[in-house]
C-alpha cells in the first residue's frame, strides 16, 4: 500500500473527520465566492485589446453620464494600422471586405449600426479601394431601454464583441478577435471622449436631396446635387457611393459647379452587379462628409455577371483561413511594437 494511504489510515478517526469537515467547509466557501464573483465581479474574463502584426484593435466606450436608460452610450472598435496597411469602409471599392462587428450586450441594450467615418480612396495599381489607414474609430450607438435591470449590487456592464476585418497592403490578411470590456454603471466613462468626438465629426452629415438625382448616361452615372453647404462651392469633392458594385472606384471623376449646383460624371464599373433605385452617396472634402440618397432616373442597363473575388485575394483568404495569423492580447501601446 502506498505510504500516503498508510499515513491516512493511521490517523485517529476523530481527527480524520475534523479534517474532512474542514475541507468540505473550504470547498463550500470557495464555491460561494466563485458564484458571487460570477455575478458581481469587476474583472470579467477577456481582453479589450488585441494586437496582430498589422493592427492594434481596441474596444472602447463613451458613457459620460453613466449607464442607465435614456443616457448616451457609445461603443467602438479603434483600429491602429501599421504603416502601408489598411482596412475597409462599408463599400470596400474594387476589392476587400468591410469590418464586421457582432455584439453580445446585456439584456435591455441594443447596438445600432456602425457610424462609418468618411473613408479615403486608396489607389492600388490600376485599382482603388475605399477604407482607412493610420487610426480609425468605428463607433456604434447603444440604446439602453427601461428593460435594462442590472441589479442593486451590480457595479459594471460587460460588453462582448466578436470583430473580423480584412487588413491589406499588397497582400490581404483576414483577422478576427474576441473583445470584452467592463464599463462602470454610475461613474463617468469619458477617457476616449476626444476619439469619439473626432469620429462623430467625421461621420457624413445627411442633407436634403430634394432637387438632386442620378442618371445613367452611356457608361457613366451623372450626379446632379443641389443644397450642399456654400463653403463647398468651387471645391473638388471625393465621391463614395455606399452601394458596392456600381461605379469604377479607380476612374477619374469629371465634376463641376453651376452656381450652387454640383454635377459629376462617375464612370460605371465594367463588372457592375447592382442596379439600385436609390443610390446613397457620400461627398467628402478632407475628413468631412455629406450624405444624400439620390433617386436614380431612367433605369439601368443590364448588369454583368456577378463579380467574383479576385484570384489573388481568394488565394490569400484560403491560405490565411488554413493558417490564421496569431493574435496577441496585449495592452502595450501600438508604438511600442
CSV table of C-alpha atoms in Angstrom, one decimal:
chain,number,residue,atom,x,y,z
A,1,UNK,CA,0.0,0.0,0.0
A,2,UNK,CA,1.4,3.4,-0.8
A,3,UNK,CA,2.9,5.4,2.0
A,4,UNK,CA,0.4,8.2,1.8
A,5,UNK,CA,-2.6,5.8,2.2
A,6,UNK,CA,-0.9,4.1,5.0
A,7,UNK,CA,-0.5,7.5,6.7
A,8,UNK,CA,-4.2,8.4,6.3
A,9,UNK,CA,-5.3,5.0,7.6
A,10,UNK,CA,-3.2,5.6,10.6
A,11,UNK,CA,-5.0,8.8,11.5
A,12,UNK,CA,-7.2,8.8,14.6
A,13,UNK,CA,-10.8,8.6,13.5
A,14,UNK,CA,-11.9,11.9,15.2
A,15,UNK,CA,-9.0,13.9,13.7
A,16,UNK,CA,-9.8,12.4,10.3
A,17,UNK,CA,-13.4,13.6,10.4
A,18,UNK,CA,-12.4,17.0,11.7
A,19,UNK,CA,-10.1,17.4,8.6
A,20,UNK,CA,-12.9,16.2,6.3
A,21,UNK,CA,-15.4,18.7,7.7
A,22,UNK,CA,-12.9,21.5,7.4
A,23,UNK,CA,-12.1,20.6,3.8
A,24,UNK,CA,-15.8,20.5,2.9
A,25,UNK,CA,-16.2,23.9,4.6
A,26,UNK,CA,-13.4,25.3,2.4
A,27,UNK,CA,-15.0,23.8,-0.7
A,28,UNK,CA,-18.4,25.4,0.1
A,29,UNK,CA,-16.8,28.7,0.9
A,30,UNK,CA,-14.9,28.7,-2.4
A,31,UNK,CA,-18.0,27.8,-4.3
A,32,UNK,CA,-19.9,30.7,-2.7
A,33,UNK,CA,-17.2,33.2,-3.5
A,34,UNK,CA,-16.9,31.9,-7.1
A,35,UNK,CA,-20.7,32.3,-7.5
A,36,UNK,CA,-20.6,35.8,-6.1
A,37,UNK,CA,-17.7,36.8,-8.3
A,38,UNK,CA,-19.5,35.5,-11.3
A,39,UNK,CA,-22.4,37.8,-10.6
A,40,UNK,CA,-20.7,40.9,-9.2
A,41,UNK,CA,-17.0,40.7,-10.2
A,42,UNK,CA,-15.5,43.9,-11.7
A,43,UNK,CA,-12.9,41.8,-13.6
A,44,UNK,CA,-14.6,39.9,-16.4
A,45,UNK,CA,-12.6,37.4,-18.3
A,46,UNK,CA,-11.3,38.5,-21.7
A,47,UNK,CA,-9.4,41.5,-23.1
A,48,UNK,CA,-10.3,44.8,-24.7
A,49,UNK,CA,-7.0,45.0,-26.7
A,50,UNK,CA,-5.8,42.6,-29.5
A,51,UNK,CA,-2.6,43.1,-31.5
A,52,UNK,CA,-1.5,41.4,-34.6
A,53,UNK,CA,1.5,42.1,-36.9
A,54,UNK,CA,-0.7,44.5,-38.8
A,55,UNK,CA,-3.1,46.3,-36.5
A,56,UNK,CA,-3.8,47.1,-32.9
A,57,UNK,CA,-7.5,46.8,-32.2
A,58,UNK,CA,-9.2,48.0,-29.0
A,59,UNK,CA,-12.8,48.0,-27.8
A,60,UNK,CA,-13.5,51.4,-26.1
A,61,UNK,CA,-16.6,53.1,-24.6
A,62,UNK,CA,-18.1,56.5,-24.0
A,63,UNK,CA,-20.7,56.9,-21.3
A,64,UNK,CA,-20.4,60.5,-20.0
A,65,UNK,CA,-23.5,60.2,-17.7
A,66,UNK,CA,-23.0,56.6,-16.6
A,67,UNK,CA,-25.1,53.7,-18.0
A,68,UNK,CA,-28.9,53.9,-17.5
A,69,UNK,CA,-32.0,54.1,-19.6
A,70,UNK,CA,-32.0,57.2,-21.8
A,71,UNK,CA,-28.4,58.1,-21.2
A,72,UNK,CA,-25.9,58.4,-24.1
A,73,UNK,CA,-23.7,55.3,-24.6
A,74,UNK,CA,-21.3,54.6,-27.4
A,75,UNK,CA,-19.1,51.6,-28.0
A,76,UNK,CA,-16.4,51.5,-30.7
A,77,UNK,CA,-13.6,49.5,-32.2
A,78,UNK,CA,-10.5,51.6,-32.6
A,79,UNK,CA,-8.0,50.2,-35.2
A,80,UNK,CA,-4.5,51.4,-35.4
A,81,UNK,CA,-2.8,50.2,-38.6
A,82,UNK,CA,0.8,49.6,-39.2
A,83,UNK,CA,2.2,51.8,-42.0
A,84,UNK,CA,1.0,51.0,-45.5
A,85,UNK,CA,-1.8,48.7,-44.2
A,86,UNK,CA,-5.5,49.5,-44.4
A,87,UNK,CA,-8.9,48.1,-43.6
A,88,UNK,CA,-12.2,48.8,-45.4
A,89,UNK,CA,-15.3,51.1,-45.5
A,90,UNK,CA,-18.9,49.7,-45.9
A,91,UNK,CA,-18.3,49.8,-49.7
A,92,UNK,CA,-14.7,48.5,-50.0
A,93,UNK,CA,-14.2,49.6,-53.6
A,94,UNK,CA,-12.5,47.3,-56.1
A,95,UNK,CA,-11.7,44.6,-53.6
A,96,UNK,CA,-11.8,43.9,-49.9
A,97,UNK,CA,-14.4,43.3,-47.2
A,98,UNK,CA,-15.9,45.8,-44.6
A,99,UNK,CA,-15.1,45.3,-41.0
A,100,UNK,CA,-17.8,43.3,-39.2
A,101,UNK,CA,-18.9,43.8,-35.6
A,102,UNK,CA,-21.0,41.1,-33.8
A,103,UNK,CA,-22.2,42.3,-30.3
A,104,UNK,CA,-23.2,40.4,-27.2
A,105,UNK,CA,-24.8,43.0,-24.9
A,106,UNK,CA,-26.6,42.9,-21.5
A,107,UNK,CA,-30.4,42.3,-21.8
A,108,UNK,CA,-32.2,45.6,-22.4
A,109,UNK,CA,-29.5,47.1,-24.7
A,110,UNK,CA,-29.5,47.3,-28.4
A,111,UNK,CA,-26.5,48.2,-30.6
A,112,UNK,CA,-27.1,50.3,-33.7
A,113,UNK,CA,-25.2,50.3,-37.0
A,114,UNK,CA,-21.6,51.4,-37.4
A,115,UNK,CA,-21.5,55.2,-37.8
A,116,UNK,CA,-18.9,54.9,-40.6
A,117,UNK,CA,-16.4,57.8,-40.8
A,118,UNK,CA,-15.7,59.3,-44.2
A,119,UNK,CA,-13.3,56.9,-46.0
A,120,UNK,CA,-10.3,57.6,-48.1
A,121,UNK,CA,-9.5,56.5,-51.6
A,122,UNK,CA,-6.6,54.1,-51.6
A,123,UNK,CA,-5.1,53.5,-55.0
A,124,UNK,CA,-3.6,50.1,-55.7
A,125,UNK,CA,-2.1,49.9,-59.2
A,126,UNK,CA,-5.0,50.2,-61.6
A,127,UNK,CA,-7.5,49.6,-58.8
A,128,UNK,CA,-8.7,51.6,-55.9
A,129,UNK,CA,-10.2,50.7,-52.5
A,130,UNK,CA,-12.2,52.8,-50.0
A,131,UNK,CA,-11.0,52.5,-46.5
A,132,UNK,CA,-8.9,53.6,-43.6
A,133,UNK,CA,-5.2,54.0,-42.9
A,134,UNK,CA,-3.5,55.3,-39.7
A,135,UNK,CA,-6.0,55.2,-36.8
A,136,UNK,CA,-9.8,54.9,-37.2
A,137,UNK,CA,-12.6,54.5,-34.7
A,138,UNK,CA,-15.7,52.7,-35.8
A,139,UNK,CA,-18.3,54.0,-33.3
A,140,UNK,CA,-21.7,52.3,-32.6
A,141,UNK,CA,-24.5,53.9,-30.7
A,142,UNK,CA,-26.1,51.7,-28.0
A,143,UNK,CA,-29.7,52.3,-26.8
A,144,UNK,CA,-30.3,51.4,-23.1
A,145,UNK,CA,-34.0,50.7,-22.6
A,146,UNK,CA,-36.1,50.6,-19.4
A,147,UNK,CA,-35.8,46.8,-19.6
A,148,UNK,CA,-32.2,47.0,-18.6
A,149,UNK,CA,-32.1,45.9,-14.9
A,150,UNK,CA,-28.5,45.1,-13.8
A,151,UNK,CA,-29.5,44.5,-10.1
A,152,UNK,CA,-28.8,46.5,-7.0
A,153,UNK,CA,-25.3,45.1,-6.4
A,154,UNK,CA,-24.0,45.4,-10.0
A,155,UNK,CA,-21.3,47.9,-10.5
A,156,UNK,CA,-20.4,47.4,-14.2
A,157,UNK,CA,-21.9,46.4,-17.5
A,158,UNK,CA,-19.9,43.9,-19.5
A,159,UNK,CA,-19.8,44.2,-23.3
A,160,UNK,CA,-18.6,41.5,-25.6
A,161,UNK,CA,-17.6,41.9,-29.2
A,162,UNK,CA,-16.5,39.5,-32.0
A,163,UNK,CA,-14.9,41.5,-34.7
A,164,UNK,CA,-13.5,40.5,-38.0
A,165,UNK,CA,-11.6,42.6,-40.5
A,166,UNK,CA,-9.5,42.2,-43.7
A,167,UNK,CA,-6.3,44.1,-43.5
A,168,UNK,CA,-4.4,44.7,-46.7
A,169,UNK,CA,-1.2,46.1,-48.1
A,170,UNK,CA,-0.3,44.3,-51.4
A,171,UNK,CA,-1.4,41.1,-49.7
A,172,UNK,CA,-4.6,40.7,-47.7
A,173,UNK,CA,-4.8,39.1,-44.2
A,174,UNK,CA,-8.2,38.1,-42.7
A,175,UNK,CA,-8.1,38.7,-38.9
A,176,UNK,CA,-10.6,38.5,-36.1
A,177,UNK,CA,-10.7,38.9,-32.3
A,178,UNK,CA,-12.9,38.4,-29.3
A,179,UNK,CA,-13.1,41.5,-27.1
A,180,UNK,CA,-14.5,42.1,-23.6
A,181,UNK,CA,-15.0,45.4,-21.8
A,182,UNK,CA,-16.4,46.3,-18.4
A,183,UNK,CA,-17.8,49.8,-18.0
A,184,UNK,CA,-18.8,51.3,-14.7
A,185,UNK,CA,-22.6,51.9,-14.3
A,186,UNK,CA,-22.7,55.0,-12.3
A,187,UNK,CA,-19.5,56.9,-12.9
A,188,UNK,CA,-18.4,58.9,-16.0
A,189,UNK,CA,-16.6,57.0,-18.7
A,190,UNK,CA,-15.0,59.6,-20.9
A,191,UNK,CA,-11.4,58.6,-21.3
A,192,UNK,CA,-11.8,58.4,-25.1
A,193,UNK,CA,-14.0,61.4,-25.4
A,194,UNK,CA,-11.7,63.1,-27.9
A,195,UNK,CA,-11.6,60.0,-30.2
A,196,UNK,CA,-15.4,59.6,-30.2
A,197,UNK,CA,-15.8,63.4,-30.8
A,198,UNK,CA,-13.5,63.1,-33.8
A,199,UNK,CA,-15.3,60.1,-35.1
A,200,UNK,CA,-18.7,61.9,-34.9
A,201,UNK,CA,-17.2,64.9,-36.7
A,202,UNK,CA,-16.0,62.5,-39.5
A,203,UNK,CA,-19.5,60.9,-39.9
A,204,UNK,CA,-21.1,62.2,-43.0
A,205,UNK,CA,-23.8,64.7,-42.4
A,206,UNK,CA,-27.2,64.0,-44.0
A,207,UNK,CA,-28.6,66.7,-46.2
A,208,UNK,CA,-31.9,67.2,-48.0
A,209,UNK,CA,-31.5,65.7,-51.5
A,210,UNK,CA,-34.6,67.4,-52.9
A,211,UNK,CA,-33.9,68.5,-56.4
A,212,UNK,CA,-30.9,66.1,-56.7
A,213,UNK,CA,-30.7,63.0,-58.8
A,214,UNK,CA,-28.6,60.4,-60.5
A,215,UNK,CA,-29.0,59.2,-64.1
A,216,UNK,CA,-27.2,56.6,-66.3
A,217,UNK,CA,-25.7,58.2,-69.4
A,218,UNK,CA,-23.8,55.7,-71.5
A,219,UNK,CA,-21.0,54.2,-69.4
A,220,UNK,CA,-21.3,56.8,-66.6
A,221,UNK,CA,-23.5,57.8,-63.9
A,222,UNK,CA,-24.3,61.5,-63.9
A,223,UNK,CA,-24.9,63.1,-60.5
A,224,UNK,CA,-26.7,66.4,-60.0
A,225,UNK,CA,-26.8,67.6,-56.4
A,226,UNK,CA,-28.2,70.8,-55.0
A,227,UNK,CA,-28.3,72.0,-51.4
A,228,UNK,CA,-24.7,71.4,-50.5
A,229,UNK,CA,-23.1,73.9,-48.0
A,230,UNK,CA,-21.9,77.1,-49.5
A,231,UNK,CA,-18.4,76.5,-48.2
A,232,UNK,CA,-18.0,73.6,-50.6
A,233,UNK,CA,-18.7,75.6,-53.8
A,234,UNK,CA,-15.9,75.5,-56.3
A,235,UNK,CA,-14.2,72.7,-54.4
A,236,UNK,CA,-13.3,69.3,-55.8
A,237,UNK,CA,-15.2,66.6,-53.8
A,238,UNK,CA,-14.5,63.0,-53.2
A,239,UNK,CA,-17.3,60.7,-54.3
A,240,UNK,CA,-18.1,57.5,-52.4
A,241,UNK,CA,-21.2,55.5,-53.4
A,242,UNK,CA,-22.4,53.3,-50.5
A,243,UNK,CA,-23.7,50.6,-52.8
A,244,UNK,CA,-20.8,48.4,-53.9
A,245,UNK,CA,-20.5,47.1,-57.5
A,246,UNK,CA,-22.0,50.2,-59.2
A,247,UNK,CA,-19.1,52.6,-60.1
A,248,UNK,CA,-15.4,52.3,-61.0
A,249,UNK,CA,-13.5,53.3,-57.9
A,250,UNK,CA,-10.2,53.9,-59.7
A,251,UNK,CA,-11.6,56.0,-62.6
A,252,UNK,CA,-11.2,59.8,-62.7
A,253,UNK,CA,-14.4,61.7,-62.0
A,254,UNK,CA,-15.3,64.8,-64.0
A,255,UNK,CA,-17.1,67.4,-61.8
A,256,UNK,CA,-18.1,71.0,-62.0
A,257,UNK,CA,-20.2,73.7,-60.2
A,258,UNK,CA,-23.0,75.7,-61.7
A,259,UNK,CA,-23.9,78.2,-59.1
A,260,UNK,CA,-24.9,76.2,-56.0
A,261,UNK,CA,-25.4,73.0,-58.0
A,262,UNK,CA,-22.7,70.4,-58.2
A,263,UNK,CA,-22.5,67.9,-61.0
A,264,UNK,CA,-20.3,64.9,-61.7
A,265,UNK,CA,-19.8,62.2,-64.2
A,266,UNK,CA,-18.8,58.9,-62.4
A,267,UNK,CA,-17.8,56.0,-64.7
A,268,UNK,CA,-19.7,52.8,-64.2
A,269,UNK,CA,-18.0,49.6,-63.2
A,270,UNK,CA,-17.3,47.2,-66.1
A,271,UNK,CA,-18.5,44.4,-63.7
A,272,UNK,CA,-21.5,46.3,-62.4
A,273,UNK,CA,-23.6,44.0,-60.2
A,274,UNK,CA,-26.1,46.3,-58.7
A,275,UNK,CA,-29.0,48.5,-60.0
A,276,UNK,CA,-30.3,50.4,-57.0
A,277,UNK,CA,-33.4,52.6,-57.4
A,278,UNK,CA,-31.9,54.9,-54.8
A,279,UNK,CA,-28.2,55.5,-54.6
A,280,UNK,CA,-26.8,56.6,-51.2
A,281,UNK,CA,-23.6,58.6,-51.8
A,282,UNK,CA,-21.1,60.4,-49.6
A,283,UNK,CA,-19.4,63.5,-50.8
A,284,UNK,CA,-16.2,64.4,-49.0
A,285,UNK,CA,-13.8,67.2,-48.5
A,286,UNK,CA,-10.9,66.0,-46.4
A,287,UNK,CA,-12.3,64.2,-43.3
A,288,UNK,CA,-15.7,65.9,-43.6
A,289,UNK,CA,-18.6,64.3,-45.5
A,290,UNK,CA,-22.1,64.9,-46.6
A,291,UNK,CA,-24.6,62.1,-47.4
A,292,UNK,CA,-27.5,62.1,-49.8
A,293,UNK,CA,-29.9,59.4,-51.1
A,294,UNK,CA,-30.2,60.1,-54.8
A,295,UNK,CA,-33.2,58.7,-56.8
A,296,UNK,CA,-31.9,57.0,-60.0
A,297,UNK,CA,-33.8,58.2,-63.0
A,298,UNK,CA,-34.2,56.4,-66.3
A,299,UNK,CA,-33.3,52.9,-65.1
A,300,UNK,CA,-30.1,50.9,-65.6
A,301,UNK,CA,-28.6,48.8,-68.4
A,302,UNK,CA,-28.3,45.1,-67.9
A,303,UNK,CA,-25.8,44.1,-65.3
A,304,UNK,CA,-22.7,42.0,-65.9
A,305,UNK,CA,-22.4,38.5,-64.4
A,306,UNK,CA,-21.9,38.5,-60.7
A,307,UNK,CA,-18.3,39.6,-59.9
A,308,UNK,CA,-16.1,37.1,-58.1
A,309,UNK,CA,-13.3,37.7,-55.6
A,310,UNK,CA,-10.0,38.2,-57.5
A,311,UNK,CA,-7.9,35.0,-57.7
A,312,UNK,CA,-5.1,36.7,-55.7
A,313,UNK,CA,-7.5,37.7,-52.9
A,314,UNK,CA,-9.2,34.3,-52.9
A,315,UNK,CA,-5.9,32.5,-52.6
A,316,UNK,CA,-4.8,34.8,-49.7
A,317,UNK,CA,-8.1,34.3,-47.9
A,318,UNK,CA,-7.9,30.5,-48.3
A,319,UNK,CA,-4.2,30.4,-47.2
A,320,UNK,CA,-4.9,32.5,-44.1
A,321,UNK,CA,-8.0,30.6,-43.2
A,322,UNK,CA,-5.9,27.5,-43.1
A,323,UNK,CA,-3.2,29.2,-41.1
A,324,UNK,CA,-4.8,32.1,-39.2
A,325,UNK,CA,-2.5,34.9,-38.1
A,326,UNK,CA,-1.6,34.7,-34.4
A,327,UNK,CA,-3.3,37.2,-32.2
A,328,UNK,CA,-1.7,38.6,-29.1
A,329,UNK,CA,-3.7,40.1,-26.3
A,330,UNK,CA,-1.6,42.9,-25.0
A,331,UNK,CA,-2.3,46.3,-23.5
A,332,UNK,CA,1.1,47.6,-24.8
A,333,UNK,CA,0.9,50.9,-26.8
A,334,UNK,CA,0.9,50.4,-30.5
A,335,UNK,CA,4.1,52.4,-30.9
A,336,UNK,CA,5.9,50.1,-28.6
A,337,UNK,CA,6.0,47.2,-31.0
